[in-house]
mmCIF file with all atom_site columns, C-alpha atoms in Angstrom:
data_model
loop_
_atom_site.group_PDB
_atom_site.id
_atom_site.type_symbol
_atom_site.label_atom_id
_atom_site.label_alt_id
_atom_site.label_comp_id
_atom_site.label_asym_id
_atom_site.label_entity_id
_atom_site.label_seq_id
_atom_site.pdbx_PDB_ins_code
_atom_site.Cartn_x
_atom_site.Cartn_y
_atom_site.Cartn_z
_atom_site.occupancy
_atom_site.B_iso_or_equiv
_atom_site.pdbx_formal_charge
_atom_site.auth_seq_id
_atom_site.auth_comp_id
_atom_site.auth_asym_id
_atom_site.auth_atom_id
_atom_site.pdbx_PDB_model_num
ATOM 1   C CA . GLU A 1 1   ? 9.738  -28.633 9.776   1.00 94.00 ? 271 GLU A CA 1
ATOM 2   C CA . ILE A 1 2   ? 13.360 -28.244 10.483  1.00 96.00 ? 272 ILE A CA 1
ATOM 3   C CA . VAL A 1 3   ? 14.309 -25.220 12.527  1.00 97.00 ? 273 VAL A CA 1
ATOM 4   C CA . LEU A 1 4   ? 17.826 -23.572 11.947  1.00 98.00 ? 274 LEU A CA 1
ATOM 5   C CA . THR A 1 5   ? 19.223 -21.550 14.306  1.00 98.00 ? 275 THR A CA 1
ATOM 6   C CA . GLN A 1 6   ? 22.170 -19.259 13.784  1.00 98.00 ? 276 GLN A CA 1
ATOM 7   C CA . SER A 1 7   ? 24.683 -17.790 16.426  1.00 95.00 ? 277 SER A CA 1
ATOM 8   C CA . PRO A 1 8   ? 25.737 -15.184 17.166  1.00 97.00 ? 278 PRO A CA 1
ATOM 9   C CA . GLY A 1 9   ? 22.890 -13.003 16.222  1.00 97.00 ? 279 GLY A CA 1
ATOM 10  C CA . THR A 1 10  ? 25.683 -10.183 15.632  1.00 98.00 ? 280 THR A CA 1
ATOM 11  C CA . LEU A 1 11  ? 29.307 -10.643 15.391  1.00 98.00 ? 281 LEU A CA 1
ATOM 12  C CA . SER A 1 12  ? 31.748 -7.642  15.843  1.00 98.00 ? 282 SER A CA 1
ATOM 13  C CA . LEU A 1 13  ? 35.087 -8.004  14.310  1.00 97.00 ? 283 LEU A CA 1
ATOM 14  C CA . SER A 1 14  ? 37.607 -6.068  12.675  1.00 97.00 ? 284 SER A CA 1
ATOM 15  C CA . PRO A 1 15  ? 39.110 -6.380  8.967   1.00 97.00 ? 285 PRO A CA 1
ATOM 16  C CA . GLY A 1 16  ? 41.681 -8.964  8.681   1.00 97.00 ? 286 GLY A CA 1
ATOM 17  C CA . GLU A 1 17  ? 40.102 -10.985 11.710  1.00 98.00 ? 287 GLU A CA 1
ATOM 18  C CA . ARG A 1 18  ? 38.889 -14.521 11.358  1.00 98.00 ? 288 ARG A CA 1
ATOM 19  C CA . ALA A 1 19  ? 35.013 -15.029 11.583  1.00 98.00 ? 289 ALA A CA 1
ATOM 20  C CA . THR A 1 20  ? 33.284 -18.031 12.644  1.00 98.00 ? 290 THR A CA 1
ATOM 21  C CA . LEU A 1 21  ? 29.399 -18.449 12.180  1.00 98.00 ? 291 LEU A CA 1
ATOM 22  C CA . SER A 1 22  ? 27.434 -21.126 13.663  1.00 98.00 ? 292 SER A CA 1
ATOM 23  C CA . CYS A 1 23  ? 24.155 -22.767 12.206  1.00 98.00 ? 293 CYS A CA 1
ATOM 24  C CA . ARG A 1 24  ? 22.540 -25.639 14.209  1.00 98.00 ? 294 ARG A CA 1
ATOM 25  C CA . ALA A 1 25  ? 19.295 -27.864 12.896  1.00 98.00 ? 295 ALA A CA 1
ATOM 26  C CA . SER A 1 26  ? 16.933 -29.258 14.940  1.00 98.00 ? 296 SER A CA 1
ATOM 27  C CA . GLU A 1 27  ? 17.481 -32.755 13.324  1.00 97.00 ? 297 GLU A CA 1
ATOM 28  C CA . SER A 1 28  ? 20.040 -33.937 11.015  1.00 97.00 ? 298 SER A CA 1
ATOM 29  C CA . VAL A 1 29  ? 20.100 -32.694 7.430   1.00 97.00 ? 299 VAL A CA 1
ATOM 30  C CA . SER A 1 30  ? 23.176 -34.735 6.491   1.00 97.00 ? 300 SER A CA 1
ATOM 31  C CA . SER A 1 31  ? 25.305 -32.268 4.341   1.00 97.00 ? 301 SER A CA 1
ATOM 32  C CA . ASN A 1 32  ? 22.231 -30.647 2.966   1.00 98.00 ? 302 ASN A CA 1
ATOM 33  C CA . LEU A 1 33  ? 23.214 -27.212 3.841   1.00 98.00 ? 303 LEU A CA 1
ATOM 34  C CA . GLY A 1 34  ? 23.858 -24.036 2.277   1.00 98.00 ? 304 GLY A CA 1
ATOM 35  C CA . TRP A 1 35  ? 25.142 -20.406 3.123   1.00 98.00 ? 305 TRP A CA 1
ATOM 36  C CA . TYR A 1 36  ? 24.118 -17.181 1.729   1.00 98.00 ? 306 TYR A CA 1
ATOM 37  C CA . GLN A 1 37  ? 25.387 -13.646 1.858   1.00 98.00 ? 307 GLN A CA 1
ATOM 38  C CA . GLN A 1 38  ? 22.973 -10.639 1.471   1.00 97.00 ? 308 GLN A CA 1
ATOM 39  C CA . LYS A 1 39  ? 24.094 -7.037  1.236   1.00 96.00 ? 309 LYS A CA 1
ATOM 40  C CA . PRO A 1 40  ? 21.790 -4.331  1.983   1.00 94.00 ? 310 PRO A CA 1
ATOM 41  C CA . GLY A 1 41  ? 19.010 -3.709  -0.852  1.00 93.00 ? 311 GLY A CA 1
ATOM 42  C CA . GLN A 1 42  ? 20.418 -6.744  -2.853  1.00 96.00 ? 312 GLN A CA 1
ATOM 43  C CA . ALA A 1 43  ? 19.144 -10.446 -3.558  1.00 97.00 ? 313 ALA A CA 1
ATOM 44  C CA . PRO A 1 44  ? 20.962 -13.302 -1.554  1.00 97.00 ? 314 PRO A CA 1
ATOM 45  C CA . ARG A 1 45  ? 24.450 -14.535 -3.270  1.00 98.00 ? 315 ARG A CA 1
ATOM 46  C CA . LEU A 1 46  ? 25.056 -18.484 -2.549  1.00 98.00 ? 316 LEU A CA 1
ATOM 47  C CA . LEU A 1 47  ? 28.368 -19.139 -1.084  1.00 98.00 ? 317 LEU A CA 1
ATOM 48  C CA . ILE A 1 48  ? 28.430 -22.548 0.149   1.00 98.00 ? 318 ILE A CA 1
ATOM 49  C CA . TYR A 1 49  ? 26.489 -25.742 -0.977  1.00 98.00 ? 319 TYR A CA 1
ATOM 50  C CA . GLY A 1 50  ? 26.669 -29.179 0.163   1.00 97.00 ? 320 GLY A CA 1
ATOM 51  C CA . ALA A 1 51  ? 28.032 -27.832 3.679   1.00 98.00 ? 321 ALA A CA 1
ATOM 52  C CA . SER A 1 52  ? 31.594 -27.443 2.171   1.00 98.00 ? 322 SER A CA 1
ATOM 53  C CA . ASN A 1 53  ? 31.426 -26.788 -1.456  1.00 98.00 ? 323 ASN A CA 1
ATOM 54  C CA . ARG A 1 54  ? 32.161 -22.946 -2.496  1.00 98.00 ? 324 ARG A CA 1
ATOM 55  C CA . ALA A 1 55  ? 30.047 -21.853 -5.258  1.00 97.00 ? 325 ALA A CA 1
ATOM 56  C CA . THR A 1 56  ? 31.321 -20.530 -8.439  1.00 95.00 ? 326 THR A CA 1
ATOM 57  C CA . GLY A 1 57  ? 33.271 -17.214 -7.931  1.00 95.00 ? 327 GLY A CA 1
ATOM 58  C CA . ILE A 1 58  ? 33.492 -17.326 -4.278  1.00 97.00 ? 328 ILE A CA 1
ATOM 59  C CA . PRO A 1 59  ? 36.812 -16.391 -2.767  1.00 97.00 ? 329 PRO A CA 1
ATOM 60  C CA . ASP A 1 60  ? 38.645 -19.194 -0.973  1.00 96.00 ? 330 ASP A CA 1
ATOM 61  C CA . ARG A 1 61  ? 38.402 -17.135 2.165   1.00 98.00 ? 331 ARG A CA 1
ATOM 62  C CA . PHE A 1 62  ? 34.888 -18.559 2.541   1.00 98.00 ? 332 PHE A CA 1
ATOM 63  C CA . SER A 1 63  ? 34.742 -22.138 3.849   1.00 98.00 ? 333 SER A CA 1
ATOM 64  C CA . GLY A 1 64  ? 32.051 -24.279 5.090   1.00 98.00 ? 334 GLY A CA 1
ATOM 65  C CA . SER A 1 65  ? 32.234 -27.477 7.145   1.00 98.00 ? 335 SER A CA 1
ATOM 66  C CA . GLY A 1 66  ? 29.930 -29.658 9.335   1.00 98.00 ? 336 GLY A CA 1
ATOM 67  C CA . SER A 1 67  ? 27.242 -32.384 9.012   1.00 98.00 ? 337 SER A CA 1
ATOM 68  C CA . GLY A 1 68  ? 24.206 -33.736 10.665  1.00 97.00 ? 338 GLY A CA 1
ATOM 69  C CA . THR A 1 69  ? 23.091 -30.997 12.980  1.00 98.00 ? 339 THR A CA 1
ATOM 70  C CA . ASP A 1 70  ? 26.152 -28.718 13.578  1.00 98.00 ? 340 ASP A CA 1
ATOM 71  C CA . PHE A 1 71  ? 27.497 -26.340 10.758  1.00 98.00 ? 341 PHE A CA 1
ATOM 72  C CA . THR A 1 72  ? 30.161 -23.641 10.481  1.00 98.00 ? 342 THR A CA 1
ATOM 73  C CA . LEU A 1 73  ? 30.814 -20.954 8.053   1.00 98.00 ? 343 LEU A CA 1
ATOM 74  C CA . THR A 1 74  ? 34.454 -19.368 8.271   1.00 98.00 ? 344 THR A CA 1
ATOM 75  C CA . ILE A 1 75  ? 35.796 -16.352 6.597   1.00 98.00 ? 345 ILE A CA 1
ATOM 76  C CA . SER A 1 76  ? 39.494 -16.565 6.879   1.00 95.00 ? 346 SER A CA 1
ATOM 77  C CA . ARG A 1 77  ? 40.392 -12.727 6.598   1.00 95.00 ? 347 ARG A CA 1
ATOM 78  C CA . LEU A 1 78  ? 37.703 -10.398 6.903   1.00 97.00 ? 348 LEU A CA 1
ATOM 79  C CA . GLU A 1 79  ? 37.620 -7.918  4.055   1.00 97.00 ? 349 GLU A CA 1
ATOM 80  C CA . PRO A 1 80  ? 35.584 -4.608  4.495   1.00 97.00 ? 350 PRO A CA 1
ATOM 81  C CA . GLU A 1 81  ? 32.956 -5.826  2.030   1.00 97.00 ? 351 GLU A CA 1
ATOM 82  C CA . ASP A 1 82  ? 32.155 -9.137  4.087   1.00 98.00 ? 352 ASP A CA 1
ATOM 83  C CA . PHE A 1 83  ? 30.401 -7.032  6.943   1.00 98.00 ? 353 PHE A CA 1
ATOM 84  C CA . VAL A 1 84  ? 26.892 -7.910  5.801   1.00 98.00 ? 354 VAL A CA 1
ATOM 85  C CA . MET A 1 85  ? 24.217 -10.738 6.666   1.00 97.00 ? 355 MET A CA 1
ATOM 86  C CA . TYR A 1 86  ? 24.726 -14.259 6.457   1.00 98.00 ? 356 TYR A CA 1
ATOM 87  C CA . TYR A 1 87  ? 22.036 -17.092 6.226   1.00 98.00 ? 357 TYR A CA 1
ATOM 88  C CA . CYS A 1 88  ? 22.068 -20.816 6.315   1.00 98.00 ? 358 CYS A CA 1
ATOM 89  C CA . GLN A 1 89  ? 19.566 -22.926 4.599   1.00 98.00 ? 359 GLN A CA 1
ATOM 90  C CA . GLN A 1 90  ? 18.669 -26.483 4.800   1.00 97.00 ? 360 GLN A CA 1
ATOM 91  C CA . TYR A 1 91  ? 17.350 -28.858 1.855   1.00 96.00 ? 361 TYR A CA 1
ATOM 92  C CA . GLY A 1 92  ? 17.647 -32.174 3.850   1.00 95.00 ? 362 GLY A CA 1
ATOM 93  C CA . GLY A 1 93  ? 13.821 -31.843 4.563   1.00 93.00 ? 363 GLY A CA 1
ATOM 94  C CA . SER A 1 94  ? 10.747 -30.178 3.505   1.00 91.00 ? 364 SER A CA 1
ATOM 95  C CA . PRO A 1 95  ? 9.891  -27.190 3.442   1.00 92.00 ? 365 PRO A CA 1
ATOM 96  C CA . ARG A 1 96  ? 13.202 -25.731 2.950   1.00 95.00 ? 366 ARG A CA 1
ATOM 97  C CA . THR A 1 97  ? 13.825 -23.714 5.897   1.00 96.00 ? 367 THR A CA 1
ATOM 98  C CA . PHE A 1 98  ? 16.440 -20.575 6.447   1.00 97.00 ? 368 PHE A CA 1
ATOM 99  C CA . GLY A 1 99  ? 18.198 -19.746 9.650   1.00 97.00 ? 369 GLY A CA 1
ATOM 100 C CA . GLN A 1 100 ? 17.468 -16.175 11.242  1.00 96.00 ? 370 GLN A CA 1
ATOM 101 C CA . GLY A 1 101 ? 20.637 -14.742 10.176  1.00 97.00 ? 371 GLY A CA 1
ATOM 102 C CA . THR A 1 102 ? 24.117 -13.527 11.399  1.00 98.00 ? 372 THR A CA 1
ATOM 103 C CA . LYS A 1 103 ? 24.877 -9.854  11.045  1.00 97.00 ? 373 LYS A CA 1
ATOM 104 C CA . LEU A 1 104 ? 28.849 -9.368  10.845  1.00 98.00 ? 374 LEU A CA 1
ATOM 105 C CA . GLU A 1 105 ? 29.586 -5.894  11.778  1.00 97.00 ? 375 GLU A CA 1
ATOM 106 C CA . MET A 1 106 ? 32.576 -4.100  11.811  1.00 96.00 ? 376 MET A CA 1
ATOM 107 C CA . LYS A 1 107 ? 34.263 -3.131  15.161  1.00 93.00 ? 377 LYS A CA 1
ATOM 108 C CA . GLU B 2 1   ? 25.231 -14.236 -18.438 1.00 92.00 ? 30  GLU B CA 1
ATOM 109 C CA . MET B 2 2   ? 22.435 -15.504 -16.270 1.00 93.00 ? 31  MET B CA 1
ATOM 110 C CA . GLN B 2 3   ? 19.518 -13.270 -15.475 1.00 96.00 ? 32  GLN B CA 1
ATOM 111 C CA . LEU B 2 4   ? 16.281 -13.462 -13.689 1.00 97.00 ? 33  LEU B CA 1
ATOM 112 C CA . LEU B 2 5   ? 13.870 -10.418 -13.650 1.00 97.00 ? 34  LEU B CA 1
ATOM 113 C CA . GLU B 2 6   ? 10.779 -10.345 -11.430 1.00 97.00 ? 35  GLU B CA 1
ATOM 114 C CA . SER B 2 7   ? 7.723  -8.337  -11.990 1.00 97.00 ? 36  SER B CA 1
ATOM 115 C CA . GLY B 2 8   ? 4.064  -8.106  -11.158 1.00 97.00 ? 37  GLY B CA 1
ATOM 116 C CA . GLY B 2 9   ? 4.261  -6.683  -7.553  1.00 97.00 ? 38  GLY B CA 1
ATOM 117 C CA . GLY B 2 10  ? 2.314  -4.001  -6.015  1.00 97.00 ? 39  GLY B CA 1
ATOM 118 C CA . LEU B 2 11  ? 0.155  -2.831  -3.415  1.00 97.00 ? 40  LEU B CA 1
ATOM 119 C CA . VAL B 2 12  ? -3.123 -4.841  -2.826  1.00 98.00 ? 41  VAL B CA 1
ATOM 120 C CA . GLN B 2 13  ? -5.841 -5.255  -0.377  1.00 97.00 ? 42  GLN B CA 1
ATOM 121 C CA . PRO B 2 14  ? -6.167 -8.145  1.880   1.00 98.00 ? 43  PRO B CA 1
ATOM 122 C CA . GLY B 2 15  ? -8.081 -10.851 -0.048  1.00 98.00 ? 44  GLY B CA 1
ATOM 123 C CA . GLY B 2 16  ? -6.833 -9.686  -2.995  1.00 98.00 ? 45  GLY B CA 1
ATOM 124 C CA . SER B 2 17  ? -4.861 -11.359 -5.854  1.00 98.00 ? 46  SER B CA 1
ATOM 125 C CA . LEU B 2 18  ? -1.688 -10.771 -7.629  1.00 98.00 ? 47  LEU B CA 1
ATOM 126 C CA . ARG B 2 19  ? 0.353  -12.633 -10.430 1.00 98.00 ? 48  ARG B CA 1
ATOM 127 C CA . LEU B 2 20  ? 4.235  -12.492 -10.203 1.00 98.00 ? 49  LEU B CA 1
ATOM 128 C CA . SER B 2 21  ? 6.402  -13.215 -13.038 1.00 98.00 ? 50  SER B CA 1
ATOM 129 C CA . CYS B 2 22  ? 10.061 -14.114 -13.410 1.00 97.00 ? 51  CYS B CA 1
ATOM 130 C CA . ALA B 2 23  ? 11.856 -14.090 -16.918 1.00 97.00 ? 52  ALA B CA 1
ATOM 131 C CA . ALA B 2 24  ? 14.764 -16.233 -16.992 1.00 96.00 ? 53  ALA B CA 1
ATOM 132 C CA . SER B 2 25  ? 17.655 -16.155 -19.500 1.00 95.00 ? 54  SER B CA 1
ATOM 133 C CA . GLY B 2 26  ? 21.278 -17.357 -19.734 1.00 94.00 ? 55  GLY B CA 1
ATOM 134 C CA . PHE B 2 27  ? 20.849 -20.771 -18.782 1.00 92.00 ? 56  PHE B CA 1
ATOM 135 C CA . SER B 2 28  ? 18.901 -24.031 -19.732 1.00 90.00 ? 57  SER B CA 1
ATOM 136 C CA . PHE B 2 29  ? 15.823 -22.989 -18.042 1.00 90.00 ? 58  PHE B CA 1
ATOM 137 C CA . SER B 2 30  ? 13.819 -26.165 -19.080 1.00 87.00 ? 59  SER B CA 1
ATOM 138 C CA . SER B 2 31  ? 15.959 -28.643 -17.066 1.00 89.00 ? 60  SER B CA 1
ATOM 139 C CA . ASN B 2 32  ? 16.373 -26.368 -13.825 1.00 92.00 ? 61  ASN B CA 1
ATOM 140 C CA . GLY B 2 33  ? 14.245 -26.336 -10.759 1.00 94.00 ? 62  GLY B CA 1
ATOM 141 C CA . MET B 2 34  ? 12.909 -22.658 -10.005 1.00 96.00 ? 63  MET B CA 1
ATOM 142 C CA . ALA B 2 35  ? 11.694 -21.351 -6.617  1.00 97.00 ? 64  ALA B CA 1
ATOM 143 C CA . TRP B 2 36  ? 10.295 -18.384 -5.079  1.00 98.00 ? 65  TRP B CA 1
ATOM 144 C CA . VAL B 2 37  ? 11.508 -17.015 -1.792  1.00 98.00 ? 66  VAL B CA 1
ATOM 145 C CA . ARG B 2 38  ? 10.214 -14.055 0.113   1.00 98.00 ? 67  ARG B CA 1
ATOM 146 C CA . GLN B 2 39  ? 11.732 -11.623 2.588   1.00 97.00 ? 68  GLN B CA 1
ATOM 147 C CA . SER B 2 40  ? 9.416  -9.421  4.860   1.00 94.00 ? 69  SER B CA 1
ATOM 148 C CA . PRO B 2 41  ? 10.435 -5.897  5.743   1.00 85.00 ? 70  PRO B CA 1
ATOM 149 C CA . GLY B 2 42  ? 13.605 -6.034  7.967   1.00 83.00 ? 71  GLY B CA 1
ATOM 150 C CA . LYS B 2 43  ? 13.339 -9.848  8.425   1.00 86.00 ? 72  LYS B CA 1
ATOM 151 C CA . GLY B 2 44  ? 15.001 -13.057 7.213   1.00 88.00 ? 73  GLY B CA 1
ATOM 152 C CA . LEU B 2 45  ? 14.184 -15.289 4.297   1.00 95.00 ? 74  LEU B CA 1
ATOM 153 C CA . GLU B 2 46  ? 11.324 -17.792 3.721   1.00 97.00 ? 75  GLU B CA 1
ATOM 154 C CA . TRP B 2 47  ? 11.284 -20.312 0.931   1.00 97.00 ? 76  TRP B CA 1
ATOM 155 C CA . VAL B 2 48  ? 7.625  -20.037 -0.537  1.00 97.00 ? 77  VAL B CA 1
ATOM 156 C CA . SER B 2 49  ? 7.235  -22.352 -3.433  1.00 96.00 ? 78  SER B CA 1
ATOM 157 C CA . GLY B 2 50  ? 9.102  -24.545 -6.044  1.00 95.00 ? 79  GLY B CA 1
ATOM 158 C CA . VAL B 2 51  ? 8.894  -26.275 -9.062  1.00 94.00 ? 80  VAL B CA 1
ATOM 159 C CA . SER B 2 52  ? 11.140 -28.953 -10.438 1.00 90.00 ? 81  SER B CA 1
ATOM 160 C CA . GLY B 2 53  ? 13.007 -29.035 -13.583 1.00 83.00 ? 82  GLY B CA 1
ATOM 161 C CA . SER B 2 54  ? 12.005 -32.191 -15.520 1.00 74.00 ? 83  SER B CA 1
ATOM 162 C CA . SER B 2 55  ? 9.071  -33.652 -13.477 1.00 65.00 ? 84  SER B CA 1
ATOM 163 C CA . GLU B 2 56  ? 7.250  -30.368 -13.005 1.00 78.00 ? 85  GLU B CA 1
ATOM 164 C CA . ARG B 2 57  ? 6.201  -31.247 -9.580  1.00 91.00 ? 86  ARG B CA 1
ATOM 165 C CA . THR B 2 58  ? 5.113  -28.325 -7.399  1.00 94.00 ? 87  THR B CA 1
ATOM 166 C CA . TYR B 2 59  ? 6.066  -27.791 -3.992  1.00 93.00 ? 88  TYR B CA 1
ATOM 167 C CA . TYR B 2 60  ? 4.501  -25.145 -1.295  1.00 95.00 ? 89  TYR B CA 1
ATOM 168 C CA . THR B 2 61  ? 5.227  -24.124 2.305   1.00 95.00 ? 90  THR B CA 1
ATOM 169 C CA . ASP B 2 62  ? 2.270  -24.775 4.599   1.00 95.00 ? 91  ASP B CA 1
ATOM 170 C CA . SER B 2 63  ? 1.219  -21.097 4.943   1.00 95.00 ? 92  SER B CA 1
ATOM 171 C CA . VAL B 2 64  ? 0.545  -20.371 1.251   1.00 97.00 ? 93  VAL B CA 1
ATOM 172 C CA . ARG B 2 65  ? -0.658 -23.984 0.080   1.00 97.00 ? 94  ARG B CA 1
ATOM 173 C CA . GLY B 2 66  ? -4.131 -23.765 -1.362  1.00 97.00 ? 95  GLY B CA 1
ATOM 174 C CA . ARG B 2 67  ? -3.619 -19.998 -1.912  1.00 98.00 ? 96  ARG B CA 1
ATOM 175 C CA . PHE B 2 68  ? -0.478 -19.682 -4.391  1.00 98.00 ? 97  PHE B CA 1
ATOM 176 C CA . THR B 2 69  ? 0.003  -21.540 -7.324  1.00 97.00 ? 98  THR B CA 1
ATOM 177 C CA . VAL B 2 70  ? 3.304  -22.000 -8.984  1.00 96.00 ? 99  VAL B CA 1
ATOM 178 C CA . SER B 2 71  ? 3.829  -22.537 -12.700 1.00 94.00 ? 100 SER B CA 1
ATOM 179 C CA . ARG B 2 72  ? 6.250  -22.285 -15.598 1.00 92.00 ? 101 ARG B CA 1
ATOM 180 C CA . ASP B 2 73  ? 6.111  -21.748 -19.519 1.00 91.00 ? 102 ASP B CA 1
ATOM 181 C CA . LYS B 2 74  ? 9.024  -23.334 -21.065 1.00 89.00 ? 103 LYS B CA 1
ATOM 182 C CA . SER B 2 75  ? 8.329  -21.856 -24.242 1.00 91.00 ? 104 SER B CA 1
ATOM 183 C CA . LYS B 2 76  ? 8.952  -18.556 -22.758 1.00 94.00 ? 105 LYS B CA 1
ATOM 184 C CA . ASN B 2 77  ? 11.571 -19.282 -20.240 1.00 94.00 ? 106 ASN B CA 1
ATOM 185 C CA . MET B 2 78  ? 9.137  -17.906 -17.554 1.00 95.00 ? 107 MET B CA 1
ATOM 186 C CA . VAL B 2 79  ? 8.052  -18.807 -13.985 1.00 96.00 ? 108 VAL B CA 1
ATOM 187 C CA . PHE B 2 80  ? 4.901  -17.493 -12.414 1.00 97.00 ? 109 PHE B CA 1
ATOM 188 C CA . LEU B 2 81  ? 3.430  -16.949 -8.829  1.00 98.00 ? 110 LEU B CA 1
ATOM 189 C CA . GLU B 2 82  ? -0.423 -16.808 -8.585  1.00 98.00 ? 111 GLU B CA 1
ATOM 190 C CA . MET B 2 83  ? -1.318 -15.384 -5.278  1.00 98.00 ? 112 MET B CA 1
ATOM 191 C CA . ASN B 2 84  ? -4.924 -15.368 -4.145  1.00 98.00 ? 113 ASN B CA 1
ATOM 192 C CA . SER B 2 85  ? -6.662 -14.601 -0.910  1.00 98.00 ? 114 SER B CA 1
ATOM 193 C CA . LEU B 2 86  ? -3.554 -12.331 0.297   1.00 98.00 ? 115 LEU B CA 1
ATOM 194 C CA . ARG B 2 87  ? -2.870 -11.406 3.588   1.00 97.00 ? 116 ARG B CA 1
ATOM 195 C CA . THR B 2 88  ? -1.168 -8.932  5.545   1.00 96.00 ? 117 THR B CA 1
ATOM 196 C CA . GLU B 2 89  ? 1.599  -11.199 6.462   1.00 95.00 ? 118 GLU B CA 1
ATOM 197 C CA . ASP B 2 90  ? 2.211  -12.001 2.866   1.00 97.00 ? 119 ASP B CA 1
ATOM 198 C CA . THR B 2 91  ? 3.799  -8.583  2.540   1.00 97.00 ? 120 THR B CA 1
ATOM 199 C CA . ALA B 2 92  ? 7.551  -9.060  1.369   1.00 97.00 ? 121 ALA B CA 1
ATOM 200 C CA . VAL B 2 93  ? 9.923  -9.087  -1.473  1.00 97.00 ? 122 VAL B CA 1
ATOM 201 C CA . TYR B 2 94  ? 9.524  -11.994 -3.425  1.00 98.00 ? 123 TYR B CA 1
ATOM 202 C CA . PHE B 2 95  ? 12.661 -13.154 -5.173  1.00 98.00 ? 124 PHE B CA 1
ATOM 203 C CA . CYS B 2 96  ? 12.692 -15.871 -8.006  1.00 98.00 ? 125 CYS B CA 1
ATOM 204 C CA . ALA B 2 97  ? 15.630 -18.158 -8.089  1.00 97.00 ? 126 ALA B CA 1
ATOM 205 C CA . LYS B 2 98  ? 17.361 -20.970 -9.953  1.00 96.00 ? 127 LYS B CA 1
ATOM 206 C CA . TRP B 2 99  ? 16.949 -23.571 -7.444  1.00 95.00 ? 128 TRP B CA 1
ATOM 207 C CA . ASP B 2 100 ? 18.784 -27.035 -6.951  1.00 91.00 ? 129 ASP B CA 1
ATOM 208 C CA . GLY B 2 101 ? 18.395 -27.609 -3.104  1.00 92.00 ? 130 GLY B CA 1
ATOM 209 C CA . VAL B 2 102 ? 19.822 -24.054 -2.645  1.00 94.00 ? 131 VAL B CA 1
ATOM 210 C CA . GLY B 2 103 ? 19.359 -21.103 -4.658  1.00 92.00 ? 132 GLY B CA 1
ATOM 211 C CA . GLN B 2 104 ? 22.068 -21.029 -7.252  1.00 94.00 ? 133 GLN B CA 1
ATOM 212 C CA . PHE B 2 105 ? 21.064 -17.697 -8.650  1.00 96.00 ? 134 PHE B CA 1
ATOM 213 C CA . TRP B 2 106 ? 18.517 -14.974 -7.594  1.00 97.00 ? 135 TRP B CA 1
ATOM 214 C CA . GLY B 2 107 ? 16.763 -12.111 -9.054  1.00 97.00 ? 136 GLY B CA 1
ATOM 215 C CA . GLN B 2 108 ? 16.509 -8.619  -7.496  1.00 97.00 ? 137 GLN B CA 1
ATOM 216 C CA . GLY B 2 109 ? 12.813 -9.221  -6.165  1.00 97.00 ? 138 GLY B CA 1
ATOM 217 C CA . THR B 2 110 ? 9.667  -7.643  -6.504  1.00 98.00 ? 139 THR B CA 1
ATOM 218 C CA . LEU B 2 111 ? 7.777  -5.907  -3.799  1.00 97.00 ? 140 LEU B CA 1
ATOM 219 C CA . VAL B 2 112 ? 4.286  -7.207  -2.631  1.00 98.00 ? 141 VAL B CA 1
ATOM 220 C CA . ALA B 2 113 ? 2.401  -5.110  -0.159  1.00 97.00 ? 142 ALA B CA 1
ATOM 221 C CA . VAL B 2 114 ? -0.938 -6.404  1.368   1.00 97.00 ? 143 VAL B CA 1
ATOM 222 C CA . SER B 2 115 ? -2.884 -3.394  2.997   1.00 96.00 ? 144 SER B CA 1
ATOM 223 C CA . SER B 2 116 ? -6.060 -1.728  3.214   1.00 94.00 ? 145 SER B CA 1
#
């Protein structure tokens, strides 16, 4: 199965700063990659699909880039509600797999 | 408004069975794929099983193949996960999701606890 490795495990930043989260795949998934946000006690919410397409209703401060094995989620200006967990997920191979997550914490 | 509502979770002994249900509304259920994803306490996400929208093909991760069965009832807009021979490592919150490669929309989940 395709292994996704997210880095860093924890990212400490302040509101208003820019966040850059990484996801690396063990083999190419083309552009078949999504990003999710998960708040404590809630279900994941889709942010990005197809590596760079924002899902419906997602603010434009969230952007995705990359293809093949290296992907990035960028949050341009952090809002207080952005300090939660983020996961990547690939759908270029079976089974679908998720990264282990990046926790975005407030400095 | 799209809604997914899971039910059927609970406490079960190792080797036991449970049937999870997910009631869907607010979108064209018949033409959409659906999936089950689980999250063990304090851990990350694991895709478990899925069913395609049109062809009714089913898919499973290796650790549940042969023990879990996914199905759907298009007349009732529901998807099910029949879980047999449950193990302690199956303990998790199970989410139902509208699925097209990615989880476009998720329910709030139902907790399955496997313990003696």
